[in-house]
Amino acid sequence: MRSYSLLAPAKINLYLEILGDRPDGYHELAMILQSIDLADGIDLHANGTDNIRLHCDHPQVPLDQTNLAYRAAQLMINQFPNAFAKFGGVDIEIEKRIPVAAGLAGGSTNAAAVLVGLDLMWQLGLTQSELQELAAMLGSDIPFCIGGGTAIATGRGERLSPLPDLDNLHVVLAKHRSSCVSTAWAYQTYRQQYSSSYVSDPQSLKERSARVHSGGLVSAIAHKDAAKIGQSLHNDLERVVLPKYPQVQQLREAFEKAGVLGTMMSGSGPTVFALTESRSQAELVQQQVATGILDPGLDFFLAQFTATGIRVV
């Protein structure tokens, strides 16, 4: 088949704990990640050349080697030169529905879709774990985006342990268009302020990682206890982002007042999400928060938890 269309879902963090520093300069993390059905559309077409050509309908998305989707295609070319020689270059068309620079893994999930799509187009027959190994060469979130669902992520985010699927919860996401939080800044600032709490010896890191597996949020997920899931949300990066970005703090407080199951900043922000048990409740929460803040530059997105990652349309 010479073309594929795929859906690339966004992800939110239900839990993010910073454990310590790694020798590679990244942080050692313990996270619980969740796919949602807010998704970009990715179309791949063989173009009969030796080139990668990238197109996107969003003006803020780069169309060169800085784009993770482009880098995913280049990685596949480098890893599988015989397949590239046989099948040639590819046009990548991104229909952007996930907000840009929002802490929702939009770029990562696009890259994951390119890896999955080229595996199919080039008839490579790679397993999910092989695709995830390739994905880890590109970025920490990309291995999760391949399979999606609900998972514990450790290391720098690339080591995954699946959890029982959650598809019974709805989510309202909100982001000010003018807000942008640098992920590198957030982690560096956290290191500056809280590195005294880091653990460094391998045994302590292992024990801290294991604690997430036995924690309240994992238990709540196993029992599909929506109220407990909402109460157990946690993100260490809120400690540095919320004081610096009052708009993000205001969003979080507005969601709390709306009586949701739980609310939190996703990843390094600036998107804030709130959990609800139904679509209708999510719509009411959106209306209440929008009325309270009254900012025409505040965008809302409604979504549902999903048990799938990249999938062919």
PDB file of C-alpha atoms in Angstrom, residues 81-185:
ATOM      1  CA  PRO A  81      18.219   1.913   3.964  1.00  0.00           C
ATOM      2  CA  ASN A  82      17.202  -1.095   1.840  1.00  0.00           C
ATOM      3  CA  ALA A  83      13.509  -0.423   2.408  1.00  0.00           C
ATOM      4  CA  PHE A  84      14.060   3.257   1.611  1.00  0.00           C
ATOM      5  CA  ALA A  85      15.894   2.317  -1.604  1.00  0.00           C
ATOM      6  CA  LYS A  86      12.957   0.108  -2.576  1.00  0.00           C
ATOM      7  CA  PHE A  87      10.032   2.352  -1.597  1.00  0.00           C
ATOM      8  CA  GLY A  88      11.511   5.877  -1.760  1.00  0.00           C
ATOM      9  CA  GLY A  89      10.593   9.102  -0.025  1.00  0.00           C
ATOM     10  CA  VAL A  90       7.396  10.172   1.694  1.00  0.00           C
ATOM     11  CA  ASP A  91       5.009  13.121   1.922  1.00  0.00           C
ATOM     12  CA  ILE A  92       3.809  13.689   5.490  1.00  0.00           C
ATOM     13  CA  GLU A  93       0.602  15.701   5.916  1.00  0.00           C
ATOM     14  CA  ILE A  94      -0.284  16.754   9.485  1.00  0.00           C
ATOM     15  CA  GLU A  95      -3.824  17.903  10.282  1.00  0.00           C
ATOM     16  CA  LYS A  96      -3.277  19.644  13.607  1.00  0.00           C
ATOM     17  CA  ARG A  97      -6.046  19.316  16.192  1.00  0.00           C
ATOM     18  CA  ILE A  98      -3.852  19.023  19.301  1.00  0.00           C
ATOM     19  CA  PRO A  99      -2.788  22.520  20.431  1.00  0.00           C
ATOM     20  CA  VAL A 100       0.874  23.355  19.784  1.00  0.00           C
ATOM     21  CA  ALA A 101       3.393  23.659  22.657  1.00  0.00           C
ATOM     22  CA  ALA A 102       0.726  22.645  25.161  1.00  0.00           C
ATOM     23  CA  GLY A 103       2.278  19.824  27.205  1.00  0.00           C
ATOM     24  CA  LEU A 104       0.094  17.246  25.399  1.00  0.00           C
ATOM     25  CA  ALA A 105       2.805  15.441  23.381  1.00  0.00           C
ATOM     26  CA  GLY A 106       1.528  16.766  20.054  1.00  0.00           C
ATOM     27  CA  GLY A 107       4.913  16.596  18.344  1.00  0.00           C
ATOM     28  CA  SER A 108       5.734  13.254  19.951  1.00  0.00           C
ATOM     29  CA  THR A 109       2.514  11.581  18.842  1.00  0.00           C
ATOM     30  CA  ASN A 110       3.049  12.840  15.267  1.00  0.00           C
ATOM     31  CA  ALA A 111       6.494  11.212  15.281  1.00  0.00           C
ATOM     32  CA  ALA A 112       5.002   7.987  16.627  1.00  0.00           C
ATOM     33  CA  ALA A 113       2.470   7.977  13.776  1.00  0.00           C
ATOM     34  CA  VAL A 114       5.254   8.367  11.197  1.00  0.00           C
ATOM     35  CA  LEU A 115       7.138   5.404  12.685  1.00  0.00           C
ATOM     36  CA  VAL A 116       4.005   3.223  12.619  1.00  0.00           C
ATOM     37  CA  GLY A 117       2.996   4.406   9.140  1.00  0.00           C
ATOM     38  CA  LEU A 118       6.407   3.822   7.542  1.00  0.00           C
ATOM     39  CA  ASP A 119       6.619   0.387   9.150  1.00  0.00           C
ATOM     40  CA  LEU A 120       3.389  -0.445   7.308  1.00  0.00           C
ATOM     41  CA  MET A 121       4.273   1.295   4.038  1.00  0.00           C
ATOM     42  CA  TRP A 122       7.700  -0.321   3.860  1.00  0.00           C
ATOM     43  CA  GLN A 123       6.346  -3.722   4.968  1.00  0.00           C
ATOM     44  CA  LEU A 124       8.940  -4.018   7.744  1.00  0.00           C
ATOM     45  CA  GLY A 125       6.796  -6.067  10.133  1.00  0.00           C
ATOM     46  CA  LEU A 126       8.202  -4.446  13.278  1.00  0.00           C
ATOM     47  CA  THR A 127       6.748  -5.388  16.663  1.00  0.00           C
ATOM     48  CA  GLN A 128       5.393  -2.739  19.033  1.00  0.00           C
ATOM     49  CA  SER A 129       8.447  -3.123  21.283  1.00  0.00           C
ATOM     50  CA  GLU A 130      10.778  -2.669  18.287  1.00  0.00           C
ATOM     51  CA  LEU A 131       8.904   0.474  17.281  1.00  0.00           C
ATOM     52  CA  GLN A 132       9.170   1.744  20.856  1.00  0.00           C
ATOM     53  CA  GLU A 133      12.932   1.156  20.852  1.00  0.00           C
ATOM     54  CA  LEU A 134      13.183   3.323  17.738  1.00  0.00           C
ATOM     55  CA  ALA A 135      10.874   5.893  19.317  1.00  0.00           C
ATOM     56  CA  ALA A 136      13.119   6.188  22.384  1.00  0.00           C
ATOM     57  CA  MET A 137      15.939   7.404  20.106  1.00  0.00           C
ATOM     58  CA  LEU A 138      13.813  10.449  19.261  1.00  0.00           C
ATOM     59  CA  GLY A 139      12.180  11.496  22.539  1.00  0.00           C
ATOM     60  CA  SER A 140      10.924  10.398  25.931  1.00  0.00           C
ATOM     61  CA  ASP A 141       7.167  10.571  25.224  1.00  0.00           C
ATOM     62  CA  ILE A 142       7.239   8.866  21.827  1.00  0.00           C
ATOM     63  CA  PRO A 143       7.424   5.221  23.020  1.00  0.00           C
ATOM     64  CA  PHE A 144       4.233   5.726  25.028  1.00  0.00           C
ATOM     65  CA  CYS A 145       2.476   7.381  22.089  1.00  0.00           C
ATOM     66  CA  ILE A 146       3.014   4.257  19.944  1.00  0.00           C
ATOM     67  CA  GLY A 147       0.768   2.026  22.060  1.00  0.00           C
ATOM     68  CA  GLY A 148      -1.066   4.575  24.186  1.00  0.00           C
ATOM     69  CA  GLY A 149      -3.692   3.655  26.767  1.00  0.00           C
ATOM     70  CA  THR A 150      -2.762   3.955  30.437  1.00  0.00           C
ATOM     71  CA  ALA A 151       0.792   3.242  31.602  1.00  0.00           C
ATOM     72  CA  ILE A 152       3.437   3.879  34.233  1.00  0.00           C
ATOM     73  CA  ALA A 153       6.515   5.483  32.676  1.00  0.00           C
ATOM     74  CA  THR A 154       9.890   5.477  34.426  1.00  0.00           C
ATOM     75  CA  GLY A 155      13.478   6.302  33.471  1.00  0.00           C
ATOM     76  CA  ARG A 156      13.233   9.494  31.456  1.00  0.00           C
ATOM     77  CA  GLY A 157       9.756   8.302  30.416  1.00  0.00           C
ATOM     78  CA  GLU A 158      10.711   5.584  27.947  1.00  0.00           C
ATOM     79  CA  ARG A 159      10.337   2.527  30.234  1.00  0.00           C
ATOM     80  CA  LEU A 160       6.671   1.554  30.193  1.00  0.00           C
ATOM     81  CA  SER A 161       4.492  -0.714  32.328  1.00  0.00           C
ATOM     82  CA  PRO A 162       0.884  -0.999  31.101  1.00  0.00           C
ATOM     83  CA  LEU A 163      -2.009  -0.408  33.489  1.00  0.00           C
ATOM     84  CA  PRO A 164      -5.667  -1.461  33.144  1.00  0.00           C
ATOM     85  CA  ASP A 165      -7.371   0.572  30.415  1.00  0.00           C
ATOM     86  CA  LEU A 166      -9.402   3.612  31.405  1.00  0.00           C
ATOM     87  CA  ASP A 167     -12.085   4.722  28.963  1.00  0.00           C
ATOM     88  CA  ASN A 168     -14.825   5.860  31.327  1.00  0.00           C
ATOM     89  CA  LEU A 169     -13.542   9.347  32.086  1.00  0.00           C
ATOM     90  CA  HIS A 170     -13.939  12.609  30.210  1.00  0.00           C
ATOM     91  CA  VAL A 171     -11.611  15.558  30.297  1.00  0.00           C
ATOM     92  CA  VAL A 172     -11.865  19.306  29.707  1.00  0.00           C
ATOM     93  CA  LEU A 173      -8.592  20.903  28.623  1.00  0.00           C
ATOM     94  CA  ALA A 174      -7.922  24.633  28.561  1.00  0.00           C
ATOM     95  CA  LYS A 175      -4.991  26.667  27.321  1.00  0.00           C
ATOM     96  CA  HIS A 176      -4.410  30.385  26.875  1.00  0.00           C
ATOM     97  CA  ARG A 177      -3.104  30.949  23.346  1.00  0.00           C
ATOM     98  CA  SER A 178      -0.650  33.527  24.710  1.00  0.00           C
ATOM     99  CA  SER A 179       0.812  31.100  27.282  1.00  0.00           C
ATOM    100  CA  CYS A 180       3.951  29.127  26.512  1.00  0.00           C
ATOM    101  CA  VAL A 181       6.061  27.267  29.065  1.00  0.00           C
ATOM    102  CA  SER A 182       9.499  25.964  28.116  1.00  0.00           C
ATOM    103  CA  THR A 183       9.851  22.340  29.211  1.00  0.00           C
ATOM    104  CA  ALA A 184      13.613  22.798  29.604  1.00  0.00           C
ATOM    105  CA  TRP A 185      13.034  25.881  31.796  1.00  0.00           C
TER     106      TRP A 185
END
